[in-house]
mmCIF file with all atom_site columns, C-alpha atoms in Angstrom:
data_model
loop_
_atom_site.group_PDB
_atom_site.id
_atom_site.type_symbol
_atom_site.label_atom_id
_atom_site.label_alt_id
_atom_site.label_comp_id
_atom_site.label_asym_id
_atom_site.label_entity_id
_atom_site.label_seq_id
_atom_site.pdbx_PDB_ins_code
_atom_site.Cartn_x
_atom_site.Cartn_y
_atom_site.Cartn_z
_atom_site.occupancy
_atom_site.B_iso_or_equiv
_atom_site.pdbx_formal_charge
_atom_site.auth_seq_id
_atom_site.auth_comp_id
_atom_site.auth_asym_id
_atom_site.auth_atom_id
_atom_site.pdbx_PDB_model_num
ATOM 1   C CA . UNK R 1 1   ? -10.026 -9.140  5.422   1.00 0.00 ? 1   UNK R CA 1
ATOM 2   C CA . UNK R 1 2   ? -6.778  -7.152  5.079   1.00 0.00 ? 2   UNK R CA 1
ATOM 3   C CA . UNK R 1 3   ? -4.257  -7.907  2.368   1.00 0.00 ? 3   UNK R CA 1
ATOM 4   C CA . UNK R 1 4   ? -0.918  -7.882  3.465   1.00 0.00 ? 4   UNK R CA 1
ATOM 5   C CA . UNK R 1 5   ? 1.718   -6.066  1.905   1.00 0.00 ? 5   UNK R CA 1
ATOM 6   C CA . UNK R 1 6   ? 3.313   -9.506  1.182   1.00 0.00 ? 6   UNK R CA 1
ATOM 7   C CA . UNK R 1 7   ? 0.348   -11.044 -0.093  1.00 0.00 ? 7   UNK R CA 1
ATOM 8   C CA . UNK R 1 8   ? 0.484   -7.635  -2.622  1.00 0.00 ? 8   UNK R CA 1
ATOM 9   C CA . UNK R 1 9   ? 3.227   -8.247  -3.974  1.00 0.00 ? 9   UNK R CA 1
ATOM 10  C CA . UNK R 1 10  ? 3.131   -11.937 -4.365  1.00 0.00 ? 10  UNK R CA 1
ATOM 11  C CA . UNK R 1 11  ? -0.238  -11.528 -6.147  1.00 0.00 ? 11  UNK R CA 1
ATOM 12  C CA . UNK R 1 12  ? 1.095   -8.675  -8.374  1.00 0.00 ? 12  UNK R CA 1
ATOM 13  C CA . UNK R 1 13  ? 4.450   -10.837 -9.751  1.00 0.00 ? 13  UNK R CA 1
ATOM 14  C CA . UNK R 1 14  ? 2.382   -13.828 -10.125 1.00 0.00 ? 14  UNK R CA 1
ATOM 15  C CA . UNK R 1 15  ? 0.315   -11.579 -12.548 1.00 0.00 ? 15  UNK R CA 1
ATOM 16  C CA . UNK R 1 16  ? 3.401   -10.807 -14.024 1.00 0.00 ? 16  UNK R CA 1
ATOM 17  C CA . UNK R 1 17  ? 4.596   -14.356 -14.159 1.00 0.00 ? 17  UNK R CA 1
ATOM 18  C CA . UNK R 1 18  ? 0.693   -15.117 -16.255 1.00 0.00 ? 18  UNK R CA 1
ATOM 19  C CA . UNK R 1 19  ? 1.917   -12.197 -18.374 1.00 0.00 ? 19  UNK R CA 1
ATOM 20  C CA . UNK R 1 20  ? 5.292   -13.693 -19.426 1.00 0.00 ? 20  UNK R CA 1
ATOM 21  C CA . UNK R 1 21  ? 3.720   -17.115 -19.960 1.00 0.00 ? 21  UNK R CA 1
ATOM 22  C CA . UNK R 1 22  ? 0.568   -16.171 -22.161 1.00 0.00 ? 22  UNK R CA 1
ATOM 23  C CA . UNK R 1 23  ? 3.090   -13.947 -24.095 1.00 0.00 ? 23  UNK R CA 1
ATOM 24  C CA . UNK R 1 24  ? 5.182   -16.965 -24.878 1.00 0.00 ? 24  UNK R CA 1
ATOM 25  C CA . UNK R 1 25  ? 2.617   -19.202 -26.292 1.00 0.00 ? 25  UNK R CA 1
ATOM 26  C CA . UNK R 1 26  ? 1.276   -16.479 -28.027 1.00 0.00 ? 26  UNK R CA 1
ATOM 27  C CA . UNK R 1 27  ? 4.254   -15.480 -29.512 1.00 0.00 ? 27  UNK R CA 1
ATOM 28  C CA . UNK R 1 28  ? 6.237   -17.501 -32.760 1.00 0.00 ? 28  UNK R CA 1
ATOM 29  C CA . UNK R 1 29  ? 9.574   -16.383 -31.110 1.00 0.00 ? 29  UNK R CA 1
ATOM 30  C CA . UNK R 1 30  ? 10.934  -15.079 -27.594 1.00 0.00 ? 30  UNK R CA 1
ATOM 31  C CA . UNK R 1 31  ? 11.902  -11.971 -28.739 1.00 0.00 ? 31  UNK R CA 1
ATOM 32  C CA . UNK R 1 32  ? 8.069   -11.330 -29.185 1.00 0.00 ? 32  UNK R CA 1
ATOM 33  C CA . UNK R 1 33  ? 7.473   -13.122 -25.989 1.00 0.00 ? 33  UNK R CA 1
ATOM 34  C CA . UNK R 1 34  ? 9.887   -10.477 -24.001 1.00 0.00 ? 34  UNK R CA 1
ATOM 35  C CA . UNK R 1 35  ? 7.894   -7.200  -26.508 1.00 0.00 ? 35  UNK R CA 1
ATOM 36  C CA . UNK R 1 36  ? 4.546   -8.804  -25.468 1.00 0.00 ? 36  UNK R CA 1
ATOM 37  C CA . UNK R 1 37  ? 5.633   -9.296  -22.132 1.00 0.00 ? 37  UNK R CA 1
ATOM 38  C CA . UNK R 1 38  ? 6.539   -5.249  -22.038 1.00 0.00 ? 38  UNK R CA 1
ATOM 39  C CA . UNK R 1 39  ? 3.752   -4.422  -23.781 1.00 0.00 ? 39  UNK R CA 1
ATOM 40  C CA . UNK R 1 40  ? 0.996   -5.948  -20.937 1.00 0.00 ? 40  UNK R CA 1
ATOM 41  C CA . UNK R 1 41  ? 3.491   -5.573  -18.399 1.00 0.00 ? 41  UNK R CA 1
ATOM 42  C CA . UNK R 1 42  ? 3.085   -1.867  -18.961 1.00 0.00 ? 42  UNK R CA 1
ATOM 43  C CA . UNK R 1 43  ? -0.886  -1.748  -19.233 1.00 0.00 ? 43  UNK R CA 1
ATOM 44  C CA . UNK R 1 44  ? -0.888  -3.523  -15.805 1.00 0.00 ? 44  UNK R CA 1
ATOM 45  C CA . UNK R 1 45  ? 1.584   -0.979  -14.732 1.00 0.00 ? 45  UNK R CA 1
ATOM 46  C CA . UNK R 1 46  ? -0.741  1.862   -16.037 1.00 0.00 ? 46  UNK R CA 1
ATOM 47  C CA . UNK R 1 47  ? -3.830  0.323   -14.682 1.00 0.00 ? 47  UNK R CA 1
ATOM 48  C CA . UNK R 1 48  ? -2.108  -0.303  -10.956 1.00 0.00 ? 48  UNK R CA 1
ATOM 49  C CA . UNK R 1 49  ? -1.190  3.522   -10.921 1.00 0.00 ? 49  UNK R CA 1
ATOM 50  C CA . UNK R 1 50  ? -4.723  4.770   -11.404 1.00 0.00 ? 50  UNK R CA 1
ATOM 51  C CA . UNK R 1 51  ? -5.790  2.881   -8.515  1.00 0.00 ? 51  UNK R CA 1
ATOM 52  C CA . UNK R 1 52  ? -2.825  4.449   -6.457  1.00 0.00 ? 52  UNK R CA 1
ATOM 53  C CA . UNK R 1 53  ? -4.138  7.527   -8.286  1.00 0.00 ? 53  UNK R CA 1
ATOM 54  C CA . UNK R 1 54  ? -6.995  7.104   -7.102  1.00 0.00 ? 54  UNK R CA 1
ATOM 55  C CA . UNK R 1 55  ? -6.440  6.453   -3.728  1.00 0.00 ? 55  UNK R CA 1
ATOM 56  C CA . UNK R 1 56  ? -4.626  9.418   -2.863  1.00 0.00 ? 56  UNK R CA 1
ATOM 57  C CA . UNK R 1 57  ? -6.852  11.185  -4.159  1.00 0.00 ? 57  UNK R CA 1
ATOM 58  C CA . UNK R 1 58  ? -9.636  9.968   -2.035  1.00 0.00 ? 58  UNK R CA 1
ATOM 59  C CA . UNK R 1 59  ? -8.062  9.940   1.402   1.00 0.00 ? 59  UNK R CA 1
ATOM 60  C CA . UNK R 1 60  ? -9.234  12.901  3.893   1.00 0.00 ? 60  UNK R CA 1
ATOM 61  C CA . UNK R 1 61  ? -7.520  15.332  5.291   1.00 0.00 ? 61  UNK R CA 1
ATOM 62  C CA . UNK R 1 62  ? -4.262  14.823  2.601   1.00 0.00 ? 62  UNK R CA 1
ATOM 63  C CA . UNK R 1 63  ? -2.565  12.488  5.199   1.00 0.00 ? 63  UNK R CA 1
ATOM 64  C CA . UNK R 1 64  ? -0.255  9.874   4.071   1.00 0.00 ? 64  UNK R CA 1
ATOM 65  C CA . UNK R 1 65  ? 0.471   7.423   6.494   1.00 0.00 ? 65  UNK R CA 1
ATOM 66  C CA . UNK R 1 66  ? 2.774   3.840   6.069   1.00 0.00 ? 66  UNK R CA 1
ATOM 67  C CA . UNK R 1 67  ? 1.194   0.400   5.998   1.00 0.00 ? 67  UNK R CA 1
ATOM 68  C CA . UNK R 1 68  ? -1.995  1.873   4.582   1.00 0.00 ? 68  UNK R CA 1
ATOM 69  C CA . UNK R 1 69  ? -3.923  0.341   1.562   1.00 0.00 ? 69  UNK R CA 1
ATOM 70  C CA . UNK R 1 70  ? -2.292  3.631   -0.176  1.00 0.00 ? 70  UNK R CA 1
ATOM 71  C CA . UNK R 1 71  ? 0.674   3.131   1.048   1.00 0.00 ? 71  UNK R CA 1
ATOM 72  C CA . UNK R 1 72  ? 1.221   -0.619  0.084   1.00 0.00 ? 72  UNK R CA 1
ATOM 73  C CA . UNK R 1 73  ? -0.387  -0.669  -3.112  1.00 0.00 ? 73  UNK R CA 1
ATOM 74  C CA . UNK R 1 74  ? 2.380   2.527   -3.754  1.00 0.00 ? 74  UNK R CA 1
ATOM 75  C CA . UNK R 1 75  ? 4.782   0.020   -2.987  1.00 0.00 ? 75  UNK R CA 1
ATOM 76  C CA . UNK R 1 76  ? 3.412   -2.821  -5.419  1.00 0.00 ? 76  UNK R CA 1
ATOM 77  C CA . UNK R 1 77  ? 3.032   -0.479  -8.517  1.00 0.00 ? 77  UNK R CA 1
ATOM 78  C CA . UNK R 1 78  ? 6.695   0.327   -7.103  1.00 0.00 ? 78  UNK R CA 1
ATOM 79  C CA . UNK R 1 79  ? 7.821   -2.960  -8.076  1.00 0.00 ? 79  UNK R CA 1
ATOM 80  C CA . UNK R 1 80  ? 5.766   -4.130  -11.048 1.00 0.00 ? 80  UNK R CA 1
ATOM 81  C CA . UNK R 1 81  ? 6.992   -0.876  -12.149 1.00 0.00 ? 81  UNK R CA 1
ATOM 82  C CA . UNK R 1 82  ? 10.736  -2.360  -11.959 1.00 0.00 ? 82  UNK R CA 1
ATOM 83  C CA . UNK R 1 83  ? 9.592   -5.602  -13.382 1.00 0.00 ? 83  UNK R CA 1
ATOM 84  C CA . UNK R 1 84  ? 8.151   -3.878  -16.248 1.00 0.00 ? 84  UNK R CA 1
ATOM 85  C CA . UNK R 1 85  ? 11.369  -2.008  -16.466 1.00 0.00 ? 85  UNK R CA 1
ATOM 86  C CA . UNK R 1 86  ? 13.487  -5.273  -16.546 1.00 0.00 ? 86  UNK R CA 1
ATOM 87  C CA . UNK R 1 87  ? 11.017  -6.328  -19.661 1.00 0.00 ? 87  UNK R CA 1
ATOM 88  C CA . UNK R 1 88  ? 11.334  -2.864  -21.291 1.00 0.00 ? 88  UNK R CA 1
ATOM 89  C CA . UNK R 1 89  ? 15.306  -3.303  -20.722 1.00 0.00 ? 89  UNK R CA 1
ATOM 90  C CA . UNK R 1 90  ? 14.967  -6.961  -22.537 1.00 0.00 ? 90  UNK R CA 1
ATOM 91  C CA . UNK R 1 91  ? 12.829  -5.453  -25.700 1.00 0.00 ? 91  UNK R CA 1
ATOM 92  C CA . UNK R 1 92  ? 15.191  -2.380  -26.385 1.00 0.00 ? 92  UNK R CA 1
ATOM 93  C CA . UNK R 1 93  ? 18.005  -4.793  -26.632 1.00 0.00 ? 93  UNK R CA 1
ATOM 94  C CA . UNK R 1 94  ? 16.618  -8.149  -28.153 1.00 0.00 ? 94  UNK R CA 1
ATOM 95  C CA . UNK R 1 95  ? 14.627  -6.369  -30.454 1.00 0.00 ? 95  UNK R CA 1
ATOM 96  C CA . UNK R 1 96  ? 17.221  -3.739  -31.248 1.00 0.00 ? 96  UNK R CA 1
ATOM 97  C CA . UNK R 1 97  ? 14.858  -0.868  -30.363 1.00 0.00 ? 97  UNK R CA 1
ATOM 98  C CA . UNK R 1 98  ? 16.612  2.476   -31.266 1.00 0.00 ? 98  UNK R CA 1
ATOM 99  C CA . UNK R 1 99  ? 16.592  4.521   -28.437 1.00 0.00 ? 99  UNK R CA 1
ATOM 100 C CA . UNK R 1 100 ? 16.824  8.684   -28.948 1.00 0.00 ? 100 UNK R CA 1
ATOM 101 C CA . UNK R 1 101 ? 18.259  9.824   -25.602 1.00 0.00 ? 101 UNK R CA 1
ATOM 102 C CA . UNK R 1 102 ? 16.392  13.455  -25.480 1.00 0.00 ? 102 UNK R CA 1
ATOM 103 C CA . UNK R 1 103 ? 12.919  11.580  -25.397 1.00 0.00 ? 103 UNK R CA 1
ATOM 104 C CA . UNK R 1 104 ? 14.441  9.332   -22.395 1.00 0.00 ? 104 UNK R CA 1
ATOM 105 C CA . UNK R 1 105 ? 14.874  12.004  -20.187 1.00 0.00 ? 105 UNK R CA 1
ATOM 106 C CA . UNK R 1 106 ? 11.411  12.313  -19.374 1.00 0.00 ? 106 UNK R CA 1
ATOM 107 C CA . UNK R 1 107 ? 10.616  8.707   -19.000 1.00 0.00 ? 107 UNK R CA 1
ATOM 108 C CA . UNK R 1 108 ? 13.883  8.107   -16.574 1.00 0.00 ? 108 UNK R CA 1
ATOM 109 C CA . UNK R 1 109 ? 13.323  10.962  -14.281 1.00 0.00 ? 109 UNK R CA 1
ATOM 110 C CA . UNK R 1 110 ? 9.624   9.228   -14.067 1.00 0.00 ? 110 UNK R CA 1
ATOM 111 C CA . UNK R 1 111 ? 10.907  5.902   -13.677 1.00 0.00 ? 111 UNK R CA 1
ATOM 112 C CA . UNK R 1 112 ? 13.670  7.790   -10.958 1.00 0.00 ? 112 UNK R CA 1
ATOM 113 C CA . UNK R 1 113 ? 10.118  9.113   -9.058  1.00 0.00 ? 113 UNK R CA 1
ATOM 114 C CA . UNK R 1 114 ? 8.532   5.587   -9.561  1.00 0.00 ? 114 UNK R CA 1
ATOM 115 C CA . UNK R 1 115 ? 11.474  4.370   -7.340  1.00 0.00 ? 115 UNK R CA 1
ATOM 116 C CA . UNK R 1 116 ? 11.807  6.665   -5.030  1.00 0.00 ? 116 UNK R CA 1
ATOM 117 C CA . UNK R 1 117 ? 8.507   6.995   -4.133  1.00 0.00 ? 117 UNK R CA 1
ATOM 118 C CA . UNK R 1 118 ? 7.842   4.176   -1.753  1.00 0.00 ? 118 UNK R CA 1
ATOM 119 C CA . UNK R 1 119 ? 10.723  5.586   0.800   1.00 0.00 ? 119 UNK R CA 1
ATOM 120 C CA . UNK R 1 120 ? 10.238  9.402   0.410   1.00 0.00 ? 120 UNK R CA 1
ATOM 121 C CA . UNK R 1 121 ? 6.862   9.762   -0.798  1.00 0.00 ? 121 UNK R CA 1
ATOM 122 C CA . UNK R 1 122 ? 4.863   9.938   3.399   1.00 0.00 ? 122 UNK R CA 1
ATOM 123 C CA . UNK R 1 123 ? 7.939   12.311  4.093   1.00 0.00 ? 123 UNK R CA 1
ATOM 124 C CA . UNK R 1 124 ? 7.294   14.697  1.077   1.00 0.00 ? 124 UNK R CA 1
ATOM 125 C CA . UNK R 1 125 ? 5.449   18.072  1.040   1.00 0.00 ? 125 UNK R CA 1
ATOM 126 C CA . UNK R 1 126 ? 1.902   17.912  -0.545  1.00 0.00 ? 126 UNK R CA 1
ATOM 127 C CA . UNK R 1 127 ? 2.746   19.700  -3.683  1.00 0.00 ? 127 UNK R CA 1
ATOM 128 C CA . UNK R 1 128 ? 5.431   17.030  -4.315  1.00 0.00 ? 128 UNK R CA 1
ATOM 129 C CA . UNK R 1 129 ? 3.297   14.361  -4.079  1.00 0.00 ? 129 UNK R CA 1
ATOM 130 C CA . UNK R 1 130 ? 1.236   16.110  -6.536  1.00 0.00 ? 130 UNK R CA 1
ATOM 131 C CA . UNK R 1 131 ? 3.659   16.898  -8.720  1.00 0.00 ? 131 UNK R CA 1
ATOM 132 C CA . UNK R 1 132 ? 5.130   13.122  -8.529  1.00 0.00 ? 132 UNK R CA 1
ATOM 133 C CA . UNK R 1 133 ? 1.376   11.564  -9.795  1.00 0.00 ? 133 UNK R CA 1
ATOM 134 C CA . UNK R 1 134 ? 0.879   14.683  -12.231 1.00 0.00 ? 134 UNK R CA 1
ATOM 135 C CA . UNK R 1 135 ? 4.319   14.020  -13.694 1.00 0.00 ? 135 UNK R CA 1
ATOM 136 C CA . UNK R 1 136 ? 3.999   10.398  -14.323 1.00 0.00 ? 136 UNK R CA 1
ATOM 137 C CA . UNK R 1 137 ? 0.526   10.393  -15.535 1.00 0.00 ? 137 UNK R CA 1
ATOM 138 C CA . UNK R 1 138 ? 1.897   12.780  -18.252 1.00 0.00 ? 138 UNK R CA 1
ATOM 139 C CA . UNK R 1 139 ? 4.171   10.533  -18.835 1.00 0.00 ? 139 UNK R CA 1
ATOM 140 C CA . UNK R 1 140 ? 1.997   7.538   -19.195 1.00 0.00 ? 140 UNK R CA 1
ATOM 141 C CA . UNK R 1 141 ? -0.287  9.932   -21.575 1.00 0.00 ? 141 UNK R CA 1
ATOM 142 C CA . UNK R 1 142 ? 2.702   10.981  -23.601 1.00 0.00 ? 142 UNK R CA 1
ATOM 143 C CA . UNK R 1 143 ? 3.716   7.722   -23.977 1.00 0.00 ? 143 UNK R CA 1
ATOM 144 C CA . UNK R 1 144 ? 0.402   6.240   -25.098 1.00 0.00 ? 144 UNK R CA 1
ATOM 145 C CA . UNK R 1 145 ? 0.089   9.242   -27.494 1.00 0.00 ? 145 UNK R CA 1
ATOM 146 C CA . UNK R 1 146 ? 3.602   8.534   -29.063 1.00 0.00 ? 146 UNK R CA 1
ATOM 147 C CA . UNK R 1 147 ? 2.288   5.223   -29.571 1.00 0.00 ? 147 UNK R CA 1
ATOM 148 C CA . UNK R 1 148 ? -1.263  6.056   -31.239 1.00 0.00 ? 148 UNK R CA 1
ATOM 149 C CA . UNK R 1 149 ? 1.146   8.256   -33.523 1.00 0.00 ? 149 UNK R CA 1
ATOM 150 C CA . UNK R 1 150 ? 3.236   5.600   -34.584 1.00 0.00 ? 150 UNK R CA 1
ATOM 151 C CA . UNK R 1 151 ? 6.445   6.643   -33.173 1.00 0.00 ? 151 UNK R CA 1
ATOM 152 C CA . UNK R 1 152 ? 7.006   3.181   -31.379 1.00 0.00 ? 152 UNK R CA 1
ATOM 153 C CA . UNK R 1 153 ? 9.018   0.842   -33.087 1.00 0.00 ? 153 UNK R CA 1
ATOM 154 C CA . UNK R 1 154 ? 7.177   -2.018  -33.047 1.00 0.00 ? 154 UNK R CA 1
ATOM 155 C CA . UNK R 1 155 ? 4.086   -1.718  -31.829 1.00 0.00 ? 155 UNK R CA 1
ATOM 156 C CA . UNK R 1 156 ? 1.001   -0.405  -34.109 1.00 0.00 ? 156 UNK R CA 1
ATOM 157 C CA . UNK R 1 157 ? -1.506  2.381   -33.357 1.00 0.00 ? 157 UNK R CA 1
ATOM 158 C CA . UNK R 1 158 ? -4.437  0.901   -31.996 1.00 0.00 ? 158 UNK R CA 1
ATOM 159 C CA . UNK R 1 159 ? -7.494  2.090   -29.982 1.00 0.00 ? 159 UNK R CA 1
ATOM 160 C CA . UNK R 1 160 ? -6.278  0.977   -26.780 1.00 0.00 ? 160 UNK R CA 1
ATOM 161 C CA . UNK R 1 161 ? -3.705  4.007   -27.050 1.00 0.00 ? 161 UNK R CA 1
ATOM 162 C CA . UNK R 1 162 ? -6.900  6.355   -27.383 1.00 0.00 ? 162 UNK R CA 1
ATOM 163 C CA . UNK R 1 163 ? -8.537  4.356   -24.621 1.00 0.00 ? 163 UNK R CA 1
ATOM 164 C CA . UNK R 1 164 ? -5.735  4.986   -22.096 1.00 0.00 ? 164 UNK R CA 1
ATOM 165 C CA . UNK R 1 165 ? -5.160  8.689   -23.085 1.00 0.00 ? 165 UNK R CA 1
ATOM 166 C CA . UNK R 1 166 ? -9.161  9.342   -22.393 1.00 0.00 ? 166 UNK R CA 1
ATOM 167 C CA . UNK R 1 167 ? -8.534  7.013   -19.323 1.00 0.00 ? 167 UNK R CA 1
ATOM 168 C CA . UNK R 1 168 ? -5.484  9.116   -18.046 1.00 0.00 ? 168 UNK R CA 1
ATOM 169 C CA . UNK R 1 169 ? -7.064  12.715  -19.029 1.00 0.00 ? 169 UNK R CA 1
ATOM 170 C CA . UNK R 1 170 ? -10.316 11.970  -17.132 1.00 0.00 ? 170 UNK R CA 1
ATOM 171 C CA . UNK R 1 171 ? -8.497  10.593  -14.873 1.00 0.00 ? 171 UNK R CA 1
ATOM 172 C CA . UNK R 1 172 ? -6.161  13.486  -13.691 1.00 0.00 ? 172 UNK R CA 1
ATOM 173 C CA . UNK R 1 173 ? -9.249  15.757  -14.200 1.00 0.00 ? 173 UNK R CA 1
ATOM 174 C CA . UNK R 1 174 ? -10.999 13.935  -11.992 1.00 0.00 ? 174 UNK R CA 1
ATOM 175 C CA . UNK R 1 175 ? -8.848  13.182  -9.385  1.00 0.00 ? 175 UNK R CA 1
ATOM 176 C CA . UNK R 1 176 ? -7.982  16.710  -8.908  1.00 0.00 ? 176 UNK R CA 1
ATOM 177 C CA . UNK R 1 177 ? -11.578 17.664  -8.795  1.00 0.00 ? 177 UNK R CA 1
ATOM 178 C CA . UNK R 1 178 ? -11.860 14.904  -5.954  1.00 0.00 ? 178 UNK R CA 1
ATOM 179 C CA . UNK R 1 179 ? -8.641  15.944  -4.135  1.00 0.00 ? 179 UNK R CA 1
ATOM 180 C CA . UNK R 1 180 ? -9.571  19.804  -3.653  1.00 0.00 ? 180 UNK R CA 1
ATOM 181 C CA . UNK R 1 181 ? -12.914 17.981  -2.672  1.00 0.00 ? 181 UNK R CA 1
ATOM 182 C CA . UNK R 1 182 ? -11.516 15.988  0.058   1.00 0.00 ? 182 UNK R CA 1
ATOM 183 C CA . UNK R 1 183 ? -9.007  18.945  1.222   1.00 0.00 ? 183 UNK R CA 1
ATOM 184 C CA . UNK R 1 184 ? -6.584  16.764  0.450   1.00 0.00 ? 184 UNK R CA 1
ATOM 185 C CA . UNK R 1 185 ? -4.010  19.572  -0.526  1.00 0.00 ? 185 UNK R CA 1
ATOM 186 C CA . UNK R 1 186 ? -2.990  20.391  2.655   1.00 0.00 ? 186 UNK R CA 1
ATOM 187 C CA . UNK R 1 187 ? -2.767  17.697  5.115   1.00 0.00 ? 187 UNK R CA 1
ATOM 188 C CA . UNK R 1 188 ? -3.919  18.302  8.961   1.00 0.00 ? 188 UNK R CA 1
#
């Protein structure tokens, strides 16, 4: 059976929707219901781009082609992405997160890609499209290494940060292995 692109996205901001309820009866107070919120929010983000990750990287031939599984799960991480971004927005200012614009930089010309992606990405060249999952996997990975470090304001080092770093790392390994395997790099 075929999941629609609809059916997607409705399944993906119900998800979301579980997200910002557990967070709020786990939390003592909303403002740790909206950082929880951005916290799994972004997990489920990272999680949904490895598949998308992973799905490039396994198509034949380097072909990328609309209303494909691809293609629409591109568009879903597309929006969770933004819904993530709308929690991330919420945390910075309930929780008076200080922000240091030269390490932003990085994270909004990812976020720009992230965006972008779902109405540019079939028409780009192959090394753009490499460069676009490269870019925001380091992203991700720089990201969960600035929080195993400690340099998030309120949120702890913890293992998960390693876990996701290995995750990413292997993962970007191992997807490039499996694109050059697929000569994927050049489409037909």
């Amino acid at each position: 059976m075929k999941t629609s692109l609809r059916q997607l996205i409705l399944a993906g901001v119900l998800l979301e929707l579980m997200i910002f309820v557990l967070s709020y009866f786990s939390a003592e107070n909303f403002n740790e219901t909206i950082r929880l919120s951005t916290r799994f929010s972004g997990r489920l983000s990272a999680v949904l781009f490895l598949m998308v990750f992973f799905l490039f990287a396994s198509s034949k031939g380097g072909k990328v082609e609309r209303d494909t599984p691809f293609f629409n799960n591109l568009i879903l991480f597309t929006v969770l992405h933004i819904i993530h971004f709308g929690f991330l927005v919420a945390n910075v200012f309930m929780n008076a997160i200080e922000l240091i614009p030269v390490k932003l930089v990085g994270g909004a010309l990812a976020y720009g890609m992230i965006v972008a992606a779902p109405w540019v990405f079939d028409r780009l060249k192959r090394g753009l499209q490499l460069v676009y999952f490269y870019y925001v996997s380091l992203v991700m990975i720089i990201t969960y290494f600035a929080r195993a470090n400690g340099d998030f304001q309120g949120a702890d080092p913890s293992l998960i940060h390693y876990v996701f770093i290995g995750i990413y790392v292997s993962a970007c390994l191992g997807f490039g292995i499996l694109i050059r395997k697929n000569k994927n790099l050049i489409p037909s």
